[in-house]
PDB file of C-alpha atoms and ligand atoms in Angstrom:
ATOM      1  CA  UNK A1229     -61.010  16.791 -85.501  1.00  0.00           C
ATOM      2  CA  UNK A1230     -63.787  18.441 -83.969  1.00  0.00           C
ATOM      3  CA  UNK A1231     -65.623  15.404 -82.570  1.00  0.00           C
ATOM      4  CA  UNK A1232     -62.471  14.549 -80.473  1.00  0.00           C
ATOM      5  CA  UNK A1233     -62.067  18.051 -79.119  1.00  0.00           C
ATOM      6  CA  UNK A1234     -64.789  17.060 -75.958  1.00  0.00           C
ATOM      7  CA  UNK A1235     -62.557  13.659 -75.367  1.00  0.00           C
ATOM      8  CA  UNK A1236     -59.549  15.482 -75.150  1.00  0.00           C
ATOM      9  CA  UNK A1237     -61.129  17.997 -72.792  1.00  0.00           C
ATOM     10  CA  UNK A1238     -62.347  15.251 -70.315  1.00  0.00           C
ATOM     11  CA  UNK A1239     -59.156  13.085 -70.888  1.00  0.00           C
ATOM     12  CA  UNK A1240     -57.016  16.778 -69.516  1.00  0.00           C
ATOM     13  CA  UNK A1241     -59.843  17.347 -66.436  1.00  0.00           C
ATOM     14  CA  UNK A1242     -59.611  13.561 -65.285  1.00  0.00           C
ATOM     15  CA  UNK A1243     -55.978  13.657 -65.506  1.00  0.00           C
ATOM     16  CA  UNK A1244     -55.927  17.233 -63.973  1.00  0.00           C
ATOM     17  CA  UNK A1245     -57.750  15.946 -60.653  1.00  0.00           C
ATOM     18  CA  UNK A1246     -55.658  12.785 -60.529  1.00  0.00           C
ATOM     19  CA  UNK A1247     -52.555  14.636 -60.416  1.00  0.00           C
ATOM     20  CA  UNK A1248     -54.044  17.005 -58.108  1.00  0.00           C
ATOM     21  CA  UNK A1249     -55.575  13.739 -56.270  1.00  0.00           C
ATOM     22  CA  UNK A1250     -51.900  12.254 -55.780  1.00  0.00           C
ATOM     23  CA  UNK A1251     -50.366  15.427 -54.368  1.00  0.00           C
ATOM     24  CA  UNK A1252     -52.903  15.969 -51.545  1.00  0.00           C
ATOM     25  CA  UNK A1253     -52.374  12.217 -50.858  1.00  0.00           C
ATOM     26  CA  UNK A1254     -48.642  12.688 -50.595  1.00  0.00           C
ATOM     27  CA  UNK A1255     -48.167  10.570 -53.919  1.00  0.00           C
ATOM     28  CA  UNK A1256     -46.565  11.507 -56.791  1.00  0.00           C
ATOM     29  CA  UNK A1257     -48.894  12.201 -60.150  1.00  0.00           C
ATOM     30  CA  UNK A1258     -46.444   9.781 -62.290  1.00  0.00           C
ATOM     31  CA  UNK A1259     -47.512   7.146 -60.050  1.00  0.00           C
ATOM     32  CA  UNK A1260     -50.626   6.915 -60.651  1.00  0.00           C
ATOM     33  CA  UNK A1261     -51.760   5.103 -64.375  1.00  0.00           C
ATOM     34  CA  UNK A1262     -54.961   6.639 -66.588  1.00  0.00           C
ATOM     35  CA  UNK A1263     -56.366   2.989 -67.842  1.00  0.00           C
ATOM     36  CA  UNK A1264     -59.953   3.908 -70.075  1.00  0.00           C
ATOM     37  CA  UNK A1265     -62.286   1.488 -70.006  1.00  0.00           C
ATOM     38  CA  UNK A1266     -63.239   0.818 -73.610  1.00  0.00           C
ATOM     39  CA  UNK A1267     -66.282  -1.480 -73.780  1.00  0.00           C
ATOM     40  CA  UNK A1268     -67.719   2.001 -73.662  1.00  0.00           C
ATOM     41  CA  UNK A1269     -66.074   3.069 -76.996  1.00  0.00           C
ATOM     42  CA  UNK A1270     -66.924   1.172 -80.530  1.00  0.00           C
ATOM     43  CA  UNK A1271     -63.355   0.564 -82.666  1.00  0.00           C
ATOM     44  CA  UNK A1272     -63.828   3.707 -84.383  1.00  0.00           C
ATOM     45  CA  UNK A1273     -64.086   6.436 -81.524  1.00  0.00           C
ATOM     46  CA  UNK A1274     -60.867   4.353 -80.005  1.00  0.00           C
ATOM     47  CA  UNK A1275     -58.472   6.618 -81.850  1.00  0.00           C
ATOM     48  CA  UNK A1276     -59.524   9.470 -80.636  1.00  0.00           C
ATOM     49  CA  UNK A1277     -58.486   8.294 -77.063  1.00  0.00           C
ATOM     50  CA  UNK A1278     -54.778   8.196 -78.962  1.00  0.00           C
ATOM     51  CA  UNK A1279     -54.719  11.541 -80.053  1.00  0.00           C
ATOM     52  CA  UNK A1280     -55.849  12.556 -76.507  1.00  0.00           C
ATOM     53  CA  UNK A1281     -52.829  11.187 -75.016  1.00  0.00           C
ATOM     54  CA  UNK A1282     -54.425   7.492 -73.974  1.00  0.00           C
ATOM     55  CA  UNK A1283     -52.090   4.680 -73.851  1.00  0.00           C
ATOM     56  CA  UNK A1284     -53.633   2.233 -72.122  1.00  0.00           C
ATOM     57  CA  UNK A1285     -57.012   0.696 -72.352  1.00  0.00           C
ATOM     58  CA  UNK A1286     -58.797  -1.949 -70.258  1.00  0.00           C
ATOM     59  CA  UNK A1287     -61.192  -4.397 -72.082  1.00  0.00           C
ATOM     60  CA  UNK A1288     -64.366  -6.286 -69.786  1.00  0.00           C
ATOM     61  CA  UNK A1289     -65.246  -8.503 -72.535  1.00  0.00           C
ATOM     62  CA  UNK A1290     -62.454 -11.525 -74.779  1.00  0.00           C
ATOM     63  CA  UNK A1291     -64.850 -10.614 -77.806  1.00  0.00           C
ATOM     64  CA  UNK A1292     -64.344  -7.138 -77.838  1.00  0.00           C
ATOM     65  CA  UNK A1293     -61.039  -7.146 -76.583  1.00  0.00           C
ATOM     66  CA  UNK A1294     -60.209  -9.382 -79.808  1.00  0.00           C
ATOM     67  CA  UNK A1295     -62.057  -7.102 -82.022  1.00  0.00           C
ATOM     68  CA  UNK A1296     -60.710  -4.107 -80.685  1.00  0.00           C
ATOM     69  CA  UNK A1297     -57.032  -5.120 -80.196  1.00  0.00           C
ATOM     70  CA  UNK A1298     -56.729  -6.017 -83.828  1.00  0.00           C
ATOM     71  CA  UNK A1299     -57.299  -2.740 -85.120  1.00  0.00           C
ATOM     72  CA  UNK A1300     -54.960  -1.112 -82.649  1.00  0.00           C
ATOM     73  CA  UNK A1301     -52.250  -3.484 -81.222  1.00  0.00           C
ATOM     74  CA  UNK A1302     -49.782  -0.682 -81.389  1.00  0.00           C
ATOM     75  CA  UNK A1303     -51.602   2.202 -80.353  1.00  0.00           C
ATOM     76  CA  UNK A1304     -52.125   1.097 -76.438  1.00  0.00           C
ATOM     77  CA  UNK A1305     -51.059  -0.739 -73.796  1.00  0.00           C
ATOM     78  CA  UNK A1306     -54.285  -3.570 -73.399  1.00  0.00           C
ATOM     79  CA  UNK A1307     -55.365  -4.787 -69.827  1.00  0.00           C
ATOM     80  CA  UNK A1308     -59.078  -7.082 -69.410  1.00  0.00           C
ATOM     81  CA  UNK A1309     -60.517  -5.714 -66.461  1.00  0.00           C
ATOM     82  CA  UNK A1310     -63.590  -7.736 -66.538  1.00  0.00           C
ATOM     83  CA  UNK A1311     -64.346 -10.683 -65.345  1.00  0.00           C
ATOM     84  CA  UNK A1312     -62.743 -13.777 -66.549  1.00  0.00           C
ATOM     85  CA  UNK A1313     -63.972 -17.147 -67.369  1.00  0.00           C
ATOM     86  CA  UNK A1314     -61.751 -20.045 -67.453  1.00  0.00           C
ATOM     87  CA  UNK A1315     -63.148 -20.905 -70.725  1.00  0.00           C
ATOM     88  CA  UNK A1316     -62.137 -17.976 -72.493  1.00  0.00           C
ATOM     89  CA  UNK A1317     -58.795 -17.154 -70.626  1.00  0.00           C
ATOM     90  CA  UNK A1318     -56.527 -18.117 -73.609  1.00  0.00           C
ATOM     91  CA  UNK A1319     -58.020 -15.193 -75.616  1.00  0.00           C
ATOM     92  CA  UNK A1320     -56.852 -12.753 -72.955  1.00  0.00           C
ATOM     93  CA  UNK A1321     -53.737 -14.046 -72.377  1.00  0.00           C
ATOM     94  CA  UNK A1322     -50.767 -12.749 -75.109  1.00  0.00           C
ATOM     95  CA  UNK A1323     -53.067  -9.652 -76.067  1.00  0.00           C
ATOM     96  CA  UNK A1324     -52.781  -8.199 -72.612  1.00  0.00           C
ATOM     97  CA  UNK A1325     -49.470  -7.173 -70.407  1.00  0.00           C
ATOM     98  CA  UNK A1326     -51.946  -7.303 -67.205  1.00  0.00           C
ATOM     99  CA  UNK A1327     -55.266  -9.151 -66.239  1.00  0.00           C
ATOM    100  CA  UNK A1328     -57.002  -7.464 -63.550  1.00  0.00           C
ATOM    101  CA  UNK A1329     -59.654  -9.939 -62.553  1.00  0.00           C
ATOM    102  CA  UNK A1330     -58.121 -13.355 -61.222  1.00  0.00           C
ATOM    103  CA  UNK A1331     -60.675 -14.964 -58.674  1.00  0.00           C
ATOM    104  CA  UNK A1332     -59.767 -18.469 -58.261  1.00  0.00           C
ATOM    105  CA  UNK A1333     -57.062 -21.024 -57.966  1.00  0.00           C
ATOM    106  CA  UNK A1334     -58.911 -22.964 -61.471  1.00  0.00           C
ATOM    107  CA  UNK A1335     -58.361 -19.697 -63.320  1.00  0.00           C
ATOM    108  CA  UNK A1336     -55.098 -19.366 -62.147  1.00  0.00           C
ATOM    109  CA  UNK A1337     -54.067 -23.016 -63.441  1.00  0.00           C
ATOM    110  CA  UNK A1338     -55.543 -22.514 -66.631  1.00  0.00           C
ATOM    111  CA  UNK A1339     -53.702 -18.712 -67.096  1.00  0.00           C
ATOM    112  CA  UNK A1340     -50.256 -21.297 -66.320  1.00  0.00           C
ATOM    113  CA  UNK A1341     -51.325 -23.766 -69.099  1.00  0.00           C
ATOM    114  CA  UNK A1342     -52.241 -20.616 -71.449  1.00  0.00           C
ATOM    115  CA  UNK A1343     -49.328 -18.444 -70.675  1.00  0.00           C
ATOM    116  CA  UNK A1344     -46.840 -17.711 -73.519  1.00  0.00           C
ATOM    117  CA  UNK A1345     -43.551 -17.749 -72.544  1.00  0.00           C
ATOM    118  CA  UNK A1346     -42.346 -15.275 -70.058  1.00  0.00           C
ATOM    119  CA  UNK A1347     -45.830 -15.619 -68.403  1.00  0.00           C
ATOM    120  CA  UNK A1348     -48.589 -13.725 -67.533  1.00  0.00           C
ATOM    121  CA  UNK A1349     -49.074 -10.561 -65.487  1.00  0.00           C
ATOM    122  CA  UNK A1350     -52.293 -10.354 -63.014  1.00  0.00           C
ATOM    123  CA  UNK A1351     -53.908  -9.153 -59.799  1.00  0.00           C
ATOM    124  CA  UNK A1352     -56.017 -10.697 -57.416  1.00  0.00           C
ATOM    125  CA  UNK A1353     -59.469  -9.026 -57.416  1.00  0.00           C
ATOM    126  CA  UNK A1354     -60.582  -8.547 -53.858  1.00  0.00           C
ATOM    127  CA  UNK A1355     -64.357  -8.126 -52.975  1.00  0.00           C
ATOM    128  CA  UNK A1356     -63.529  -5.670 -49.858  1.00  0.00           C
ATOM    129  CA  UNK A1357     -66.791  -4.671 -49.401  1.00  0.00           C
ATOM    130  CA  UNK A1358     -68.091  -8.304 -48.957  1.00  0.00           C
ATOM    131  CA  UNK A1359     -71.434  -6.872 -51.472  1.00  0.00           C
ATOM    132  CA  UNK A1360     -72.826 -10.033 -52.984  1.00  0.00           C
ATOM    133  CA  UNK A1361     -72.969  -8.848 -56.239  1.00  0.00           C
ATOM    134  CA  UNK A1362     -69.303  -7.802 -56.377  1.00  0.00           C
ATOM    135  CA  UNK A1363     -66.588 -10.059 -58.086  1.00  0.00           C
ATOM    136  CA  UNK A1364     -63.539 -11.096 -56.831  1.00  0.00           C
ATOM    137  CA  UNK A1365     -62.076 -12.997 -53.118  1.00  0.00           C
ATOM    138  CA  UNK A1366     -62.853 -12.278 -49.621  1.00  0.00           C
ATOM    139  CA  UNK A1367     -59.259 -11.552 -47.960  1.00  0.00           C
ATOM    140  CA  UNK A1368     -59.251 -14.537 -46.303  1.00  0.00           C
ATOM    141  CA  UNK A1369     -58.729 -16.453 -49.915  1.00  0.00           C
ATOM    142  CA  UNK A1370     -56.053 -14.230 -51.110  1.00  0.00           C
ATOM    143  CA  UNK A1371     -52.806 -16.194 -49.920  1.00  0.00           C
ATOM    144  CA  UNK A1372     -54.402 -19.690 -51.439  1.00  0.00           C
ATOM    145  CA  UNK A1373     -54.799 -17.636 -54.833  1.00  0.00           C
ATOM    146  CA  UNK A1374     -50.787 -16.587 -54.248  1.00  0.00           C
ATOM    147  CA  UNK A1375     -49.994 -19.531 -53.536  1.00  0.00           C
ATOM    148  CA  UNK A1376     -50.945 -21.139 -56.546  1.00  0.00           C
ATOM    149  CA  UNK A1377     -49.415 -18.809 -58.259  1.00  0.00           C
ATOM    150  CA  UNK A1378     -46.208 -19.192 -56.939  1.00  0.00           C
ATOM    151  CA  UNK A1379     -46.752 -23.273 -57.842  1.00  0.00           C
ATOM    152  CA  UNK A1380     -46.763 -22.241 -61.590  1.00  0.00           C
ATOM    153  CA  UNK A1381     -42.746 -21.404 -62.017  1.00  0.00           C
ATOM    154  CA  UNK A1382     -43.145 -17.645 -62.945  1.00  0.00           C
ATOM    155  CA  UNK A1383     -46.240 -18.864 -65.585  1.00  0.00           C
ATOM    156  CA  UNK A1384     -48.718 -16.799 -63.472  1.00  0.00           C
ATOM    157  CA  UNK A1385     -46.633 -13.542 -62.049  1.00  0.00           C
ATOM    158  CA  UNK A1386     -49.179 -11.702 -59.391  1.00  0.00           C
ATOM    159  CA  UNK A1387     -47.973  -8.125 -59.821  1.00  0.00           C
ATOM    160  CA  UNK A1388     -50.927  -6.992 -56.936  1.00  0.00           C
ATOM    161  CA  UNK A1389     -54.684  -6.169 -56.148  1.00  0.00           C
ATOM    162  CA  UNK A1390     -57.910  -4.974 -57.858  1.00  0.00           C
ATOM    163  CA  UNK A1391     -61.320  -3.991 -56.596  1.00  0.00           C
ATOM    164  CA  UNK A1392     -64.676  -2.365 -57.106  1.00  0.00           C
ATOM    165  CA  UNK A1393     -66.138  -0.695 -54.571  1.00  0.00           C
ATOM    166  CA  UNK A1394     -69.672   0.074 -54.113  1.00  0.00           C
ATOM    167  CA  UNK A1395     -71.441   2.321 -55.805  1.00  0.00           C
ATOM    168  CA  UNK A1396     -72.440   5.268 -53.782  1.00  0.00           C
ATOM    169  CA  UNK A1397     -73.597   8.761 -53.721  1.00  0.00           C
ATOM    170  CA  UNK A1398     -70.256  10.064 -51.752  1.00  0.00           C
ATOM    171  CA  UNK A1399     -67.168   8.601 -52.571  1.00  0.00           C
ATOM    172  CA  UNK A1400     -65.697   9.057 -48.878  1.00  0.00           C
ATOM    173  CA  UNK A1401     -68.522   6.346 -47.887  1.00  0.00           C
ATOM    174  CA  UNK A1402     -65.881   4.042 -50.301  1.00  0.00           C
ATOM    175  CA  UNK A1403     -62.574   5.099 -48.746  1.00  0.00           C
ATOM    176  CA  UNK A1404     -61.978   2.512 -46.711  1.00  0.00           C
ATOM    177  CA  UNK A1405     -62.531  -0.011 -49.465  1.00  0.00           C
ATOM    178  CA  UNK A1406     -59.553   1.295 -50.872  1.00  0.00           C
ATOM    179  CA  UNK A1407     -57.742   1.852 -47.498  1.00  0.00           C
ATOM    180  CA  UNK A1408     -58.546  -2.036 -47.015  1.00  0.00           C
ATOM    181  CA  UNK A1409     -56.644  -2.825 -50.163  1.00  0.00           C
ATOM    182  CA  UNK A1410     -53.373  -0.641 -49.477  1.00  0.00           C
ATOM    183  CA  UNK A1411     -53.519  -2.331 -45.769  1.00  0.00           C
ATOM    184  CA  UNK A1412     -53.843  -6.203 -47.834  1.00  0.00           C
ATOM    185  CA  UNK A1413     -51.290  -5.294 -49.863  1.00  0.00           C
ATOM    186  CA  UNK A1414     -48.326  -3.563 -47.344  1.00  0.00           C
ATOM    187  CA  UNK A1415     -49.012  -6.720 -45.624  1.00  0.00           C
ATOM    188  CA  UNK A1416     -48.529  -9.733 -48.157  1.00  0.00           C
ATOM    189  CA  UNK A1417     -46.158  -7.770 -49.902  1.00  0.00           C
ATOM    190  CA  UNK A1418     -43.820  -7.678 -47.354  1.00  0.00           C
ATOM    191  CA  UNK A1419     -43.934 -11.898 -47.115  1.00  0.00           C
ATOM    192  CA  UNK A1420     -44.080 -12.467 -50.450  1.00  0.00           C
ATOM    193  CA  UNK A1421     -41.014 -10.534 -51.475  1.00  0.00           C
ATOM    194  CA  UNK A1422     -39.201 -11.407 -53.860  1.00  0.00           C
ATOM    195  CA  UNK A1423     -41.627 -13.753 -55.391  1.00  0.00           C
ATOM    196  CA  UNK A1424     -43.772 -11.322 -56.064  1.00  0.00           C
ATOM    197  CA  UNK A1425     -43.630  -7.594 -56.985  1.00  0.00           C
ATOM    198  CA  UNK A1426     -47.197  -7.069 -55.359  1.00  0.00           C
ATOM    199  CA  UNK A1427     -46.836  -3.206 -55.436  1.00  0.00           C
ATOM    200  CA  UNK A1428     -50.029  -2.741 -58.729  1.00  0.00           C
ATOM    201  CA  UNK A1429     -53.237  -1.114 -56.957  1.00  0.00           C
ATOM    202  CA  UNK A1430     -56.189  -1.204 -59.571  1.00  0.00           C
ATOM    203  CA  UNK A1431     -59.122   0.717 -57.861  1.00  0.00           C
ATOM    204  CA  UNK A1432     -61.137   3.890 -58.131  1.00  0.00           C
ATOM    205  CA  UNK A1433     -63.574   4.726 -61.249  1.00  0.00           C
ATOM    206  CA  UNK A1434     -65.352   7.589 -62.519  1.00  0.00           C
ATOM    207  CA  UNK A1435     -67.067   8.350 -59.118  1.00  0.00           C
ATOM    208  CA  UNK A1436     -64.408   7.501 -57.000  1.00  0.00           C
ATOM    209  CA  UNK A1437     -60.907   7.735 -58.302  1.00  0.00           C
ATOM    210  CA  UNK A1438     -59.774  11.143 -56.881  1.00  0.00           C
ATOM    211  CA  UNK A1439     -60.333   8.992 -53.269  1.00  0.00           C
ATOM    212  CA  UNK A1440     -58.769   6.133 -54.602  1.00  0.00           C
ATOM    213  CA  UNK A1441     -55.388   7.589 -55.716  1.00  0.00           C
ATOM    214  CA  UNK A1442     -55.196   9.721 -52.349  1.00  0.00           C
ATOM    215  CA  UNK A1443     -55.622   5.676 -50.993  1.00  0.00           C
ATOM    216  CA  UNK A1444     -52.751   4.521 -52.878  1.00  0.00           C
ATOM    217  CA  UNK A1445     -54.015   3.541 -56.600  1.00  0.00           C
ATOM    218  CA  UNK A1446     -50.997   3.177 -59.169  1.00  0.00           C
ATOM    219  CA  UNK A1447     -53.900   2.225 -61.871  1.00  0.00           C
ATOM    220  CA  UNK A1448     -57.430   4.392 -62.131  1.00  0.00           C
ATOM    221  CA  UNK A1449     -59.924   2.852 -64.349  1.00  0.00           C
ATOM    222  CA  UNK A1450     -62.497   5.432 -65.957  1.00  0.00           C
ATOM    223  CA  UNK A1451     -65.411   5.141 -68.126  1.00  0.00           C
ATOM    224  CA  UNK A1452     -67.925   7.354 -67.654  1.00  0.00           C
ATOM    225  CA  UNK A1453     -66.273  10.490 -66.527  1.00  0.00           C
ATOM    226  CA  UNK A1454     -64.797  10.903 -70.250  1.00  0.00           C
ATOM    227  CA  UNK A1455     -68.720  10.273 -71.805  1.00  0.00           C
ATOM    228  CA  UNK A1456     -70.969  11.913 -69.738  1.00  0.00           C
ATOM    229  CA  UNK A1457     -70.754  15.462 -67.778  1.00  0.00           C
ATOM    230  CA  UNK A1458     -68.037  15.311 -65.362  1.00  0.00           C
ATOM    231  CA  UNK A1459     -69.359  15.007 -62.285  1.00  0.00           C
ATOM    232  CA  UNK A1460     -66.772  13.868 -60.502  1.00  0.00           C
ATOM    233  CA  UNK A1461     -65.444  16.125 -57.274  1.00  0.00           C
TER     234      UNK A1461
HETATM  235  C1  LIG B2173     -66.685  -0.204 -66.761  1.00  0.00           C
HETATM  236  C2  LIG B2173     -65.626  -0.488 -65.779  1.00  0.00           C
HETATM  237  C3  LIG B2173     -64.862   0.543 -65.216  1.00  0.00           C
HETATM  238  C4  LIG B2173     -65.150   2.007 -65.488  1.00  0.00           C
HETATM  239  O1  LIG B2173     -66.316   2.354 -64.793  1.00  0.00           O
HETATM  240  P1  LIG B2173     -66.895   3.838 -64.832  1.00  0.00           P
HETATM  241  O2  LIG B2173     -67.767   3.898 -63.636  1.00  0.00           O
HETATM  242  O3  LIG B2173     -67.619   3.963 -66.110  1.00  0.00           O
HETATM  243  O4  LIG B2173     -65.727   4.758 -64.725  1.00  0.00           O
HETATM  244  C5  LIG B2173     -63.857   0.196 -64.345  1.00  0.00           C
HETATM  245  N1  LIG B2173     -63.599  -1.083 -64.021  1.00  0.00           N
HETATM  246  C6  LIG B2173     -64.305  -2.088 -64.536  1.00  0.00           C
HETATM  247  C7  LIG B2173     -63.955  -3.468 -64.139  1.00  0.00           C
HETATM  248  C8  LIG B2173     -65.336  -1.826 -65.407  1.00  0.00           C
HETATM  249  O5  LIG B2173     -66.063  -2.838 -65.898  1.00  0.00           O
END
């Protein structure tokens, strides 16, 4: 039990400061969802994460999501956070309730072949920040990306938004990265109700999440705060 005692520790701070996050944001702490990111965790330090109180996990790679998901399908909810090729999207889809990442109208077509029935959850990944390096849509190519989903008969169900902001030295430089998301999504939400339930806000990580759920995030996604020293404030 020992060697879980630190992951527990980090999993209470992280969740500590999100709570505490929400409520000077005017949110409430329930709101707010504590995905890990596990490509930082090998299958056998993933149970640990359960007995800290982790239900949900988000997996970057279809390899290791396969891998990993095997040896706990029960023991978490499963999201793919990273980036997803068209070529591998039928591996995601049935071993994950949401995929973060969806980029392009091709992707989207081949999530409607691969969906099993009932469809698939996603969210539009929006590069805010316009970086080069960064995945995901400029703003302007966000309605196309709905619209296709609409086109696929409840196949492809867009459930809201997901970015990555820059990486920075103070996380207030990245607030209005995340301010730009809420504002995207107050404003096609409204016109795409009831189609779509676009109310999901995937953004903030280890450096950033306390400014992300004051912004709005229902879903944090951490990684390194829970490995290395927090130094998250
Ligand atoms: C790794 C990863 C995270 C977690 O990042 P940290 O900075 O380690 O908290 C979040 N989202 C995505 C898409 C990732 O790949």
């Amino acid at each position: 039990m020992q060697a879980t005692e630190p992951i527990r520790e980090r999993v209470e701070e992280v969740r500590g400061r999100i709570a505490e996050a929400a409520v000077e944001g005017g949110r409430r702490p329930e709101d707010v969802r504590f995905l890990v990111a596990s490509k930082y965790y090998e299958p056998e330090q993933i149970g640990a994460l359960a007995d800290a109180g982790i239900g949900l996990l988000g997996e970057n790679k279809t390899d290791d999501l396969v891998r990993k998901q095997e040896m706990f399908p029960d023991a978490f909810e499963w999201h793919f956070i990273g980036h997803l090729q068209r070529r591998k999207a039928k591996e995601a889809v049935g071993r994950v309730k949401l995929i973060h990442s969806v980029d392009s109208v091709r992707l989207v077509q081949e999530l409607a072949k691969r969906a099993p029935e009932g469809g698939i959850e996603v969210l539009v990944q929006v590069n805010v920040s316009g970086e080069e390096a960064k995945y995901g849509v400029p703003e302007g190519e966000v309605e196309p990306l709905l619209e296709a989903a609409a086109g696929t008969g409840g196949a492809v169900r867009v459930r809201g938004f997901s970015t990555l902001a820059p990486l920075v030295a103070d996380p207030e430089d990245v607030r209005y990265v995340f301010a730009k998301l809420r504002a995207i999504r107050d404003r096609l939400g409204a016109g795409w109700a009831p189609d779509f339930d676009l109310s999901e806000l995937s953004m903030g990580m280890s450096n950033d999440y306390a400014v992300a759920v004051k912004e709005g995030a229902t879903i944090v996604r951490i990684g390194r705060a829970l490995i290395e020293e927090a130094r998250v404030r």
